[in-house]
PDB file of C-alpha atoms in Angstrom:
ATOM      1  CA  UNK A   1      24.527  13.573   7.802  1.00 54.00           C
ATOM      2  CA  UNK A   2      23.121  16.686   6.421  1.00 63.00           C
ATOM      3  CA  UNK A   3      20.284  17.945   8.891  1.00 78.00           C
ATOM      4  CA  UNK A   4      19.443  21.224   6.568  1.00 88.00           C
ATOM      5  CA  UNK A   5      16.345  20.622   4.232  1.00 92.00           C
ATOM      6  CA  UNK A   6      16.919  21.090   0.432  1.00 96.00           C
ATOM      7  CA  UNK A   7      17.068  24.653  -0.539  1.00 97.00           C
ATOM      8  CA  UNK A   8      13.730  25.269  -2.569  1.00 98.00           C
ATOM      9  CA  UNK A   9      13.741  28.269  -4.930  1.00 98.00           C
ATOM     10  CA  UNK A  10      11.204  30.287  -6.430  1.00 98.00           C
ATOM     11  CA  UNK A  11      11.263  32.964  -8.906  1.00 97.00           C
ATOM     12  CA  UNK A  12       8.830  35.802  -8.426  1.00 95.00           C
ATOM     13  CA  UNK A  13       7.991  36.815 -11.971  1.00 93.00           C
ATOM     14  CA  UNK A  14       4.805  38.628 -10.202  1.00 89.00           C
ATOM     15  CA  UNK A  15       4.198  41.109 -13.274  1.00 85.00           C
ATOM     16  CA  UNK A  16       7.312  41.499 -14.660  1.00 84.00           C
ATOM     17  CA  UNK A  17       5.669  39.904 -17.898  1.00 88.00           C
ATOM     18  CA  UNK A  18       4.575  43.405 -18.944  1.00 84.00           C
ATOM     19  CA  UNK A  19       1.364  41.841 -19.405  1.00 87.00           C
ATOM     20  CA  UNK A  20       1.971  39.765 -22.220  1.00 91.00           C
ATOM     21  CA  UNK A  21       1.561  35.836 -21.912  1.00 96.00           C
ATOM     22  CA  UNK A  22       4.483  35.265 -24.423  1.00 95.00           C
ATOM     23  CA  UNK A  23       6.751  36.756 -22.224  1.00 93.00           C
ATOM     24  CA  UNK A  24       5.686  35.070 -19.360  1.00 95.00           C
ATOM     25  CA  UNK A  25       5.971  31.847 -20.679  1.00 97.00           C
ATOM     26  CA  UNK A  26       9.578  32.560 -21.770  1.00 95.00           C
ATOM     27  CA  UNK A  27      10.203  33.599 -18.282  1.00 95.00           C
ATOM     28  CA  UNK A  28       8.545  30.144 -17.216  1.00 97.00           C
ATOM     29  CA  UNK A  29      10.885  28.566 -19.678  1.00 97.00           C
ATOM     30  CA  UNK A  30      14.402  30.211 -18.512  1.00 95.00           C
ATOM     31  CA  UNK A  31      13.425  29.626 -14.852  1.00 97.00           C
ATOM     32  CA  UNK A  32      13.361  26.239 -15.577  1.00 97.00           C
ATOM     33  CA  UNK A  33      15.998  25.181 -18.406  1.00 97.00           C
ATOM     34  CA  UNK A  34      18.300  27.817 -17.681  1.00 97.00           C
ATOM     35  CA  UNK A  35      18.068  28.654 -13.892  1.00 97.00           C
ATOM     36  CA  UNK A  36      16.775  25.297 -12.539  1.00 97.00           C
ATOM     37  CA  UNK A  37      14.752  26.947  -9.894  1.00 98.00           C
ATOM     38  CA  UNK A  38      11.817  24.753  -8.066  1.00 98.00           C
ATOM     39  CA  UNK A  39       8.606  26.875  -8.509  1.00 98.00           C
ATOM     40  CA  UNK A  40       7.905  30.465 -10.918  1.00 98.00           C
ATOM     41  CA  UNK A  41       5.033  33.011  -8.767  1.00 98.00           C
ATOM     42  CA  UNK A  42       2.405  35.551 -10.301  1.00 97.00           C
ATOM     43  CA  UNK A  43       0.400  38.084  -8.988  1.00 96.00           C
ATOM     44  CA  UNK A  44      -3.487  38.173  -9.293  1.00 97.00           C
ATOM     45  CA  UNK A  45      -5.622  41.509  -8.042  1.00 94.00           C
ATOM     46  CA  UNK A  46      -8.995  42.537  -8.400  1.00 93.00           C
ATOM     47  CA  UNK A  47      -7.888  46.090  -9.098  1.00 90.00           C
ATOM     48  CA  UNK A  48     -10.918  47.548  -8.150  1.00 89.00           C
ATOM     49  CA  UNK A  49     -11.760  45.116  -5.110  1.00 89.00           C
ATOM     50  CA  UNK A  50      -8.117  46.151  -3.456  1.00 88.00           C
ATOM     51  CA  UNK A  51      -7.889  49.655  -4.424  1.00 90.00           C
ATOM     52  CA  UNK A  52      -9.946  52.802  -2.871  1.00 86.00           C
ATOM     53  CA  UNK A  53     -11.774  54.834  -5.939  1.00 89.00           C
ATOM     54  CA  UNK A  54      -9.575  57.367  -5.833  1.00 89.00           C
ATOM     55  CA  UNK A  55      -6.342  54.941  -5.918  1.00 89.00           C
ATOM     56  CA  UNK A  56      -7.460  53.099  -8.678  1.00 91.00           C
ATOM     57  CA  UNK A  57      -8.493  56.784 -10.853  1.00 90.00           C
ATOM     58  CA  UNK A  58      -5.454  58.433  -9.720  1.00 89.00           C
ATOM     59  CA  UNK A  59      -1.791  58.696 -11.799  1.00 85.00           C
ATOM     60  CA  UNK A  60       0.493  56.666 -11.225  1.00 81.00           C
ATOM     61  CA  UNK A  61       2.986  57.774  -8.159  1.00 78.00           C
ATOM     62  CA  UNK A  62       5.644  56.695 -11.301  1.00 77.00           C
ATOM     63  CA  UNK A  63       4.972  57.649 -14.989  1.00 73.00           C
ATOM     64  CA  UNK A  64       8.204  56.361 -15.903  1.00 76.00           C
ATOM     65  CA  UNK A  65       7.145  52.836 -14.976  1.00 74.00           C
ATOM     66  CA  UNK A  66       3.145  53.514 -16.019  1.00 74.00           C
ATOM     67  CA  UNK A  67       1.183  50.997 -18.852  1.00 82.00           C
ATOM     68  CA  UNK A  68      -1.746  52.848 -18.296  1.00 79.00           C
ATOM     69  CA  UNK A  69      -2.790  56.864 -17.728  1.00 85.00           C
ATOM     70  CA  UNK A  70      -4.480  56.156 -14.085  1.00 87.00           C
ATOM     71  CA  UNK A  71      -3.017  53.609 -11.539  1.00 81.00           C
ATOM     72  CA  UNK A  72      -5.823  51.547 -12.402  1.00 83.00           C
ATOM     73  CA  UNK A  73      -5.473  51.062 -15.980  1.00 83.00           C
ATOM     74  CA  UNK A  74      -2.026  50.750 -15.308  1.00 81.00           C
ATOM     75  CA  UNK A  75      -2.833  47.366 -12.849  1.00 84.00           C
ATOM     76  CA  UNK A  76      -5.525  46.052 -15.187  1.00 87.00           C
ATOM     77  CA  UNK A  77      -2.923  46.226 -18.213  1.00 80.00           C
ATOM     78  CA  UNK A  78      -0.484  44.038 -16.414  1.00 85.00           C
ATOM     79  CA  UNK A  79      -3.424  42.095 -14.990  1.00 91.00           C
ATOM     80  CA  UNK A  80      -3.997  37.896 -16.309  1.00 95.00           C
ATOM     81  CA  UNK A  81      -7.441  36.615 -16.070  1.00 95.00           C
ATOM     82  CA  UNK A  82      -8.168  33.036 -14.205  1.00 97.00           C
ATOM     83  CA  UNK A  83      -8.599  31.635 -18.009  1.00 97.00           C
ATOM     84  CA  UNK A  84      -4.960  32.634 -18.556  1.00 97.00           C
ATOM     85  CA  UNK A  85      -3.253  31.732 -14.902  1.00 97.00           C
ATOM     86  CA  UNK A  86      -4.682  28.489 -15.832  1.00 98.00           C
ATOM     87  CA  UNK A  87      -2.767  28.609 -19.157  1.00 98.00           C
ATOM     88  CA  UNK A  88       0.444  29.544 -16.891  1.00 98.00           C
ATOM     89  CA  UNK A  89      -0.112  26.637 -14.921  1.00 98.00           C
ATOM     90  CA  UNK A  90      -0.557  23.866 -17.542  1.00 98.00           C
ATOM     91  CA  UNK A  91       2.604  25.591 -18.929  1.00 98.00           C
ATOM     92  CA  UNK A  92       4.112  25.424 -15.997  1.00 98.00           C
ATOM     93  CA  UNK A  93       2.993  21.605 -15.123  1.00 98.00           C
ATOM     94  CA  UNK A  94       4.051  20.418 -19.007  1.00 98.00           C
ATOM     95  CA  UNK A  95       7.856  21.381 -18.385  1.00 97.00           C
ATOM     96  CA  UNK A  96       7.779  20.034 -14.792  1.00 97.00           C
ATOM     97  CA  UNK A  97       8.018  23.431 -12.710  1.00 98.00           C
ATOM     98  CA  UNK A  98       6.025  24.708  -9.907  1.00 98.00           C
ATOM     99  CA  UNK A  99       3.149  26.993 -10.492  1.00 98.00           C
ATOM    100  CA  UNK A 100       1.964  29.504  -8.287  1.00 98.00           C
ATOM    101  CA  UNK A 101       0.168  33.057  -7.328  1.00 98.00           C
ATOM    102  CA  UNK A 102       0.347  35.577  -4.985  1.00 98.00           C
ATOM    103  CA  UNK A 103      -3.422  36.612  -4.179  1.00 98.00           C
ATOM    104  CA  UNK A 104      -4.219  40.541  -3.213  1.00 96.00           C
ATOM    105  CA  UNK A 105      -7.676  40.065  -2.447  1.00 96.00           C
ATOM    106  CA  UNK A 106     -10.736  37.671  -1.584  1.00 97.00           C
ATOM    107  CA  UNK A 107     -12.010  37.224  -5.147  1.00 97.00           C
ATOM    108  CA  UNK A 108      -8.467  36.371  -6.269  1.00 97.00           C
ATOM    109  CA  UNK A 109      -7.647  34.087  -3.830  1.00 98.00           C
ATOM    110  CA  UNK A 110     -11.107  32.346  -4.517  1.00 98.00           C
ATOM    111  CA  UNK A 111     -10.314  31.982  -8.613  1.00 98.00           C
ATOM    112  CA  UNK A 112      -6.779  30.737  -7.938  1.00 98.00           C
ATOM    113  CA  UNK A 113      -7.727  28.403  -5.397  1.00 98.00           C
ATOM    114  CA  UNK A 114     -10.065  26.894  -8.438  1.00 98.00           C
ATOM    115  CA  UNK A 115      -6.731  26.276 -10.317  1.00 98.00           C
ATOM    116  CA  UNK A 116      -5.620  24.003  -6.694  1.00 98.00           C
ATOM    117  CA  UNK A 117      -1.854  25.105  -7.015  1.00 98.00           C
ATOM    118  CA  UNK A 118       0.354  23.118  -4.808  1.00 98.00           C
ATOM    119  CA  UNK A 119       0.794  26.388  -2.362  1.00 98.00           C
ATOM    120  CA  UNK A 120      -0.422  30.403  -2.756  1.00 98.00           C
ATOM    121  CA  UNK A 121       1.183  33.005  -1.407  1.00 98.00           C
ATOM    122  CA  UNK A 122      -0.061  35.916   0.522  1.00 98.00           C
ATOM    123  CA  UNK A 123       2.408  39.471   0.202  1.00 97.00           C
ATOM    124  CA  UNK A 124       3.346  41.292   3.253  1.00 97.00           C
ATOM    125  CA  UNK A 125       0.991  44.133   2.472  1.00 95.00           C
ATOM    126  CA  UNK A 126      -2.551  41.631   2.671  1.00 96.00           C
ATOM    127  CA  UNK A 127      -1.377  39.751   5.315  1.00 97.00           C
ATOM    128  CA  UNK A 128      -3.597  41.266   7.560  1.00 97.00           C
ATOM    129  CA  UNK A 129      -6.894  40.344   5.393  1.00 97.00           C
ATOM    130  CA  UNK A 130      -8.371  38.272   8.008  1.00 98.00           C
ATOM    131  CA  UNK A 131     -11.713  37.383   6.001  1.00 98.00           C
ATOM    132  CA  UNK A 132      -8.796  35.839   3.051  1.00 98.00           C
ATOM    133  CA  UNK A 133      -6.875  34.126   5.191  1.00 98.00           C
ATOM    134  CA  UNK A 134     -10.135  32.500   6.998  1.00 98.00           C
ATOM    135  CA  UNK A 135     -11.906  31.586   3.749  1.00 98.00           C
ATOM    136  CA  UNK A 136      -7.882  29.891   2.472  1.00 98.00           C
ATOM    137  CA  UNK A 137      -7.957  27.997   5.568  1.00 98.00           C
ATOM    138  CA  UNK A 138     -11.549  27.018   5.571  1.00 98.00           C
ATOM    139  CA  UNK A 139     -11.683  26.114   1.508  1.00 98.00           C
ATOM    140  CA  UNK A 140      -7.920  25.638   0.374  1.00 98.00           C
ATOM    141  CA  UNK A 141      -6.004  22.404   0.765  1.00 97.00           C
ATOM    142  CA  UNK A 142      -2.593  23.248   0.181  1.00 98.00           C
ATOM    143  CA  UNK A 143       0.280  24.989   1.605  1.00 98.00           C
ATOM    144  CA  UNK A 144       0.030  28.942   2.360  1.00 98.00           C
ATOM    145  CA  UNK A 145       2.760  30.880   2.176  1.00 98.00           C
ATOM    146  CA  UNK A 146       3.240  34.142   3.876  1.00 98.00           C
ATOM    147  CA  UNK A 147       5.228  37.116   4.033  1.00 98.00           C
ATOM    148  CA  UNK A 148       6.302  39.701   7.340  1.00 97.00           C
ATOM    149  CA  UNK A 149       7.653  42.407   5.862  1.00 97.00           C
ATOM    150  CA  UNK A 150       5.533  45.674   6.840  1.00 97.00           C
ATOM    151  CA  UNK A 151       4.359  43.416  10.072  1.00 98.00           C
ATOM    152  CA  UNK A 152       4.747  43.428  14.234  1.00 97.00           C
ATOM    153  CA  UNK A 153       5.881  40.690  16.144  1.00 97.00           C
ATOM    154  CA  UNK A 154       2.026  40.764  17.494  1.00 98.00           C
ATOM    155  CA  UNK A 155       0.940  40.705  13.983  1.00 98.00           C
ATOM    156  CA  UNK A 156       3.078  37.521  13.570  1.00 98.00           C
ATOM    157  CA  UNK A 157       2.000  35.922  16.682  1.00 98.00           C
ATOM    158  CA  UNK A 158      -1.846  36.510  15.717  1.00 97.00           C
ATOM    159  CA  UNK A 159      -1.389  35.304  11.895  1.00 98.00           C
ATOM    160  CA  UNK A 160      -0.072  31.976  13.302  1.00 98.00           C
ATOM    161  CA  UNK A 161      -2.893  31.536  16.133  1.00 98.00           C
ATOM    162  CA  UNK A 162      -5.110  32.136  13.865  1.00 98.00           C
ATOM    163  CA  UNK A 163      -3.526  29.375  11.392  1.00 98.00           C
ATOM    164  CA  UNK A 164      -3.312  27.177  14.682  1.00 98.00           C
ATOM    165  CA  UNK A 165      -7.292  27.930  15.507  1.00 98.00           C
ATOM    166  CA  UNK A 166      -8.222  26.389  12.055  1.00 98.00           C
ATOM    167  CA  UNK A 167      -5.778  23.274  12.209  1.00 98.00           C
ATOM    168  CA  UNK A 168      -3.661  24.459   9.356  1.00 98.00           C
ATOM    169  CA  UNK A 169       0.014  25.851  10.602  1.00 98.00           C
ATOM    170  CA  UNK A 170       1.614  22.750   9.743  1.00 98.00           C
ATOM    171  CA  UNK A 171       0.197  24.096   5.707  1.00 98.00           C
ATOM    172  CA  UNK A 172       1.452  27.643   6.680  1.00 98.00           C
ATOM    173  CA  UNK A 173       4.848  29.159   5.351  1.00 98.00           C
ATOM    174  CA  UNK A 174       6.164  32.141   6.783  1.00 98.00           C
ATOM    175  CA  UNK A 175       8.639  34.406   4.951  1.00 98.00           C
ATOM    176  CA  UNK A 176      10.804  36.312   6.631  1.00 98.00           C
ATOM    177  CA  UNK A 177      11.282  39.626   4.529  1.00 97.00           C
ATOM    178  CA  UNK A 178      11.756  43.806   4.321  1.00 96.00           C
ATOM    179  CA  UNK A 179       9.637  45.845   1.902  1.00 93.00           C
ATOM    180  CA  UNK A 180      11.313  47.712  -0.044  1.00 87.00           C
ATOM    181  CA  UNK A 181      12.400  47.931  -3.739  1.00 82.00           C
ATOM    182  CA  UNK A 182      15.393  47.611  -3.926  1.00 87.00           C
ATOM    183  CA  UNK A 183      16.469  47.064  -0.261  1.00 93.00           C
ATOM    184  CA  UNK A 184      19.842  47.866   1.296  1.00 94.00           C
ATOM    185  CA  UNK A 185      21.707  45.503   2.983  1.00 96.00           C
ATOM    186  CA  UNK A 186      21.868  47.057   6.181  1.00 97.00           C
ATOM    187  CA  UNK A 187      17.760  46.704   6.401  1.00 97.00           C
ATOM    188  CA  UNK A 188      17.534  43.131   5.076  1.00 97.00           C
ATOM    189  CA  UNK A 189      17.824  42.336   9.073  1.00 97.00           C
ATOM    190  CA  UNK A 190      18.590  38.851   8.543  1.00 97.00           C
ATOM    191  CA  UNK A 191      18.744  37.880  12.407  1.00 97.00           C
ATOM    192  CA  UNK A 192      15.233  38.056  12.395  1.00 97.00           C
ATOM    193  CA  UNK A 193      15.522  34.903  11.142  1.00 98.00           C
ATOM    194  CA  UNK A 194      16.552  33.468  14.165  1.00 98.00           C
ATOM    195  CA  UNK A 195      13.441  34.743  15.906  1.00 97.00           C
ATOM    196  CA  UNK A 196      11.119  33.322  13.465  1.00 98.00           C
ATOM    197  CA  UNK A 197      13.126  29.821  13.794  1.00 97.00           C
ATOM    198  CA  UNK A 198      12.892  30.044  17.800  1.00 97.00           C
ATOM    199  CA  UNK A 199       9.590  31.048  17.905  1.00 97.00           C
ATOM    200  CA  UNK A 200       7.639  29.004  15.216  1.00 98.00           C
ATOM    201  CA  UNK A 201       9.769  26.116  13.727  1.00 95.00           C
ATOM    202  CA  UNK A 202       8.187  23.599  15.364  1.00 95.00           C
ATOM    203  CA  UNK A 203       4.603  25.117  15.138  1.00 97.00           C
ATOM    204  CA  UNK A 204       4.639  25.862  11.385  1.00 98.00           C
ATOM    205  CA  UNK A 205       6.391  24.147   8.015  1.00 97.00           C
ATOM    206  CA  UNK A 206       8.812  25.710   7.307  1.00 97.00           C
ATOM    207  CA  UNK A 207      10.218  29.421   7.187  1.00 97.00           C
ATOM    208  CA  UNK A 208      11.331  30.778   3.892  1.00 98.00           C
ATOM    209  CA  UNK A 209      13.102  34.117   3.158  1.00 98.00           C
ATOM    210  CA  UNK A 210      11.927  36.431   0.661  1.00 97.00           C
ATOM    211  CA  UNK A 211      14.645  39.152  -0.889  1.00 94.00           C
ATOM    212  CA  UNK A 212      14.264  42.418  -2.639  1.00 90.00           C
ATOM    213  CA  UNK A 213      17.968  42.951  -2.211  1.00 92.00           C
ATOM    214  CA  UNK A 214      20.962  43.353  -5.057  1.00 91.00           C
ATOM    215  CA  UNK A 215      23.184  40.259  -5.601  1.00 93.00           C
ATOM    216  CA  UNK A 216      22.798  36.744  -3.989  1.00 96.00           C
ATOM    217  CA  UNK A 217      25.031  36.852  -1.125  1.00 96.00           C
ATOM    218  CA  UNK A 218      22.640  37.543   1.599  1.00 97.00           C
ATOM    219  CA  UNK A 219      20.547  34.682   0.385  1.00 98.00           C
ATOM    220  CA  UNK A 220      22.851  32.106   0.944  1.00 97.00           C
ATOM    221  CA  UNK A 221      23.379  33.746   4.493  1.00 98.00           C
ATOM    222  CA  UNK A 222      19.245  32.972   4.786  1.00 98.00           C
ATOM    223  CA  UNK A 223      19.448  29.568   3.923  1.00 98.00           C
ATOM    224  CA  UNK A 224      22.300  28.472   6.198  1.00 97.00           C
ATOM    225  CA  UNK A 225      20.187  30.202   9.075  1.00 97.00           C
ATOM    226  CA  UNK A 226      17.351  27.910   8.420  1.00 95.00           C
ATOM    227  CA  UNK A 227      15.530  29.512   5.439  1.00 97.00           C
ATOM    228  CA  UNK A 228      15.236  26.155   3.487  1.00 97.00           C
ATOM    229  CA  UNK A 229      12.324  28.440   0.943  1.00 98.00           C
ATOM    230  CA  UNK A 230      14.234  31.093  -0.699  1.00 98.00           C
ATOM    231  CA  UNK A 231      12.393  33.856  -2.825  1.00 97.00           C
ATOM    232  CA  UNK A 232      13.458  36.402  -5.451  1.00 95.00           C
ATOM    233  CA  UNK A 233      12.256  38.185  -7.894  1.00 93.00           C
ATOM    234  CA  UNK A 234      12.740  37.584 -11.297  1.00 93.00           C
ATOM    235  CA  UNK A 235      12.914  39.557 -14.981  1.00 90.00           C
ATOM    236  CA  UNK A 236      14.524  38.931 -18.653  1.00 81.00           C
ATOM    237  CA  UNK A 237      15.713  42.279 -17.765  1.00 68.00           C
ATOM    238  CA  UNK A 238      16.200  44.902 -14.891  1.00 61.00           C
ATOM    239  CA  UNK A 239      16.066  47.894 -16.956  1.00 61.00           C
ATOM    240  CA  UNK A 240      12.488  47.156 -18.456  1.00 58.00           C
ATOM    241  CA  UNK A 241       9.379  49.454 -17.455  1.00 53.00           C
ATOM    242  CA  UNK A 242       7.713  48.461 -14.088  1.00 59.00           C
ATOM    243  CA  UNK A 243       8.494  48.765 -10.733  1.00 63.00           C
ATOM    244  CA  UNK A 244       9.861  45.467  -9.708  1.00 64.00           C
ATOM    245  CA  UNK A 245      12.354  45.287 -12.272  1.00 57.00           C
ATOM    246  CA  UNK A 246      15.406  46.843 -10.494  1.00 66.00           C
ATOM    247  CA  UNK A 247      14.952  44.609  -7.601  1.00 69.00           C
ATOM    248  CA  UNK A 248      15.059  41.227  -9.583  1.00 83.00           C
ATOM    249  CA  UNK A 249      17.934  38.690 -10.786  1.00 91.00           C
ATOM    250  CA  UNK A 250      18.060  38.342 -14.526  1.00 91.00           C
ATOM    251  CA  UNK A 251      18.625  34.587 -15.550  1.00 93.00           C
ATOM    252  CA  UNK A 252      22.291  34.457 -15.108  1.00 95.00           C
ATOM    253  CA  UNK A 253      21.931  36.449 -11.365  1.00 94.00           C
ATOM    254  CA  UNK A 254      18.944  33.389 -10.666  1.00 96.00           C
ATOM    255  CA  UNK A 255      20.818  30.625 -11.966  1.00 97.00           C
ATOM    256  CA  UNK A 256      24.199  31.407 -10.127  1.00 97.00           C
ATOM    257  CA  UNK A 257      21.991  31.688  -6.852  1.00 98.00           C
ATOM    258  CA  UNK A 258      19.955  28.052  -7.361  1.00 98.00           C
ATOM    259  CA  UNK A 259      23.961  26.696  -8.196  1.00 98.00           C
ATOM    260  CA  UNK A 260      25.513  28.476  -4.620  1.00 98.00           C
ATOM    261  CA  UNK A 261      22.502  27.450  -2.898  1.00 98.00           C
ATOM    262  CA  UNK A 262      22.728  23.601  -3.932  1.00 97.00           C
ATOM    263  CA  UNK A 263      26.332  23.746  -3.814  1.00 97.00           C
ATOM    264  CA  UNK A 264      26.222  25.335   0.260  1.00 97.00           C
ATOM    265  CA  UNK A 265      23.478  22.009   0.873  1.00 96.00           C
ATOM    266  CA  UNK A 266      25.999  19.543  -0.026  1.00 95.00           C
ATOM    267  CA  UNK A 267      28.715  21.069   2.113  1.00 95.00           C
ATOM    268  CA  UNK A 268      26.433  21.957   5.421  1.00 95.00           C
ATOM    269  CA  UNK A 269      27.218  18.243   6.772  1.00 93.00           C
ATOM    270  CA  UNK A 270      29.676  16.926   9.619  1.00 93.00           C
ATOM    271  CA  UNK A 271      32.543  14.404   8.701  1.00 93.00           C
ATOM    272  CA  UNK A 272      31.333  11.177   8.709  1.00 92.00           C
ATOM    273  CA  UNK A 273      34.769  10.059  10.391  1.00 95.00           C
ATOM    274  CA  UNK A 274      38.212  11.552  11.435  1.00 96.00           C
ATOM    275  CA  UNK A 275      39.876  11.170   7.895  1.00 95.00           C
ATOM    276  CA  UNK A 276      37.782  11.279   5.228  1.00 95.00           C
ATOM    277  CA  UNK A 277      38.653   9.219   2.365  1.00 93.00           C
ATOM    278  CA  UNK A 278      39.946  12.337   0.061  1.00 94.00           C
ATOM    279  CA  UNK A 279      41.819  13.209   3.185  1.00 92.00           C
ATOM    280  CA  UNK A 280      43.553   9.726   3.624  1.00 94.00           C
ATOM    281  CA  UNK A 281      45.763  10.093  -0.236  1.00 93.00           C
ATOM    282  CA  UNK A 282      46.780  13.561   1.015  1.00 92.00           C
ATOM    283  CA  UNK A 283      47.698  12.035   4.897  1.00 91.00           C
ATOM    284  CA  UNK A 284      49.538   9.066   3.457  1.00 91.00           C
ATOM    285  CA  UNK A 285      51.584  11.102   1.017  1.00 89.00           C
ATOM    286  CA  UNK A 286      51.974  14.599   3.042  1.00 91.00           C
ATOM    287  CA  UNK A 287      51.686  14.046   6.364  1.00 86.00           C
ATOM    288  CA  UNK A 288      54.865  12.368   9.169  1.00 75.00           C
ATOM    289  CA  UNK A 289      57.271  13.085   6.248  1.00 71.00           C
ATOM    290  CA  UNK A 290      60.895  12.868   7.327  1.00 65.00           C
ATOM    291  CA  UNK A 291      62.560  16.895   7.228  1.00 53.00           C
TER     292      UNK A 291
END
């Protein structure tokens, strides 16, 4: 009997759309005919909500990777409206793939918990937004997904009291992850897996992995460690503007990962008995022979 849960993948296309629905739908559409992943993520800010004044009028740290002259208009170019995550999501829902959004900020989590996706995910770097997390917990029905990167062992221990305070850690996610873009293997710290399993396995759904690594080794390495969610991001192509690019899988990267992940499910099992059948043609012709 296989005791591991089904891997479950999702591609982060975040904003790696360059802003443009067309593209994101094709993303949508590879994700799911091509890669055969489980579930496609955005991103939705309120630019001017999250960011100080002076963040949102100064240049981007980047040029290079810039769609706009401040770091403002450069978040509001890449930025959908509720009307068109909405779009993404009937898109999504008509091919039979998972829709959902990363929220940055109170107003955004409000307008995509409108759209009721199945689960929403919170990045490492709001996890801390108490007054978001309370409001998802006191007005959101389904699954909340969260990421540690950036984040204490306190920090982790007060995100999941505070998920156990409002009844909901058996809707809460948590990611085990690094920030960084791209990270190097020797920081992806994949043992800390094992701490999140000991600690909360039994007090939360499940625990997922999130990667901003190169290649797809080290997820496989995640999943057989417990991390039945596995996240990456995902792009048509690395060497397109924006700062997530180098960090993603293009299609063929995503689609060999969802095949080695699938393929590692149906071979984490015990024998069901001494000699398996296959076994039994090879015993009876190779094995006690005379020489």
């Amino acid at each position: 009997m296989n005791t591991y849960k089904k891997p479950y993948i999702i591609a982060e296309i975040g904003c790696n759309h360059k802003g443009d629905m067309s593209i994101a739908k094709e993303l949508i559409k590879v994700a799911k005919i091509f890669c055969n992943v489980d579930a496609v993520k955005f991103q939705k800010r309120h630019n001017k909500e999250l960011l100080t004044e002076e963040q949102y009028n100064s240049p981007h740290p980047n040029p290079m990777n810039a769609y706009g002259n401040t770091y403002g208009a450069h978040r509001e170019f890449l930025e959908f409206d509720v009307t068109q995550h909405q779009e993404l999501k009937d898109y999504c829902e008509e091919i039979g793939l998972v829709y959902s959004t990363s929220v940055w900020d109170l107003s955004s989590a409000k307008e995509i918990a409108s759209l009721h996706p199945e689960f929403i995910k919170i990045p490492s770097a709001c996890n801390n937004n108490v007054a978001m997390l309370v409001w998802l917990c006191e007005n959101y029905k389904g699954e909340i997904h969260i990421s540690t990167g950036m984040t204490t062992k306190d920090e982790i221990d007060d995100l999941v009291r505070l998920f156990k305070k409002y009844n909901r850690n058996q809707d809460l996610v948590l990611y085990n992850c690094t920030s960084g873009y791209p990270v190097p293997f020797e920081d992806v710290c994949l043992l800390d897996i094992n701490v999140l399993m000991d600690k909360y396995k039994d007090t939360v759904k499940h625990i997922g992995f999130s990667g901003h690594h190169l290649g797809i080794a080290v997820d496989v390495a995640a999943y057989t460690l417990g991390t039945n969610i596995i996240e990456r991001h995902y792009t048509i192509d690395r060497t397109w503007k924006g700062t997530d690019h180098a960090a993603s899988l293009e299609p063929m990267g995503l689609r060999k990962l969802s095949r080695d992940l699938n393929a590692v499910h149906k071979a984490l099992r015990f024998k069901s008995q001494d000699i398996l059948p296959i076994e039994q043609v090879q015993r009876d012709k190779l094995k006690n022979q005379k020489g």
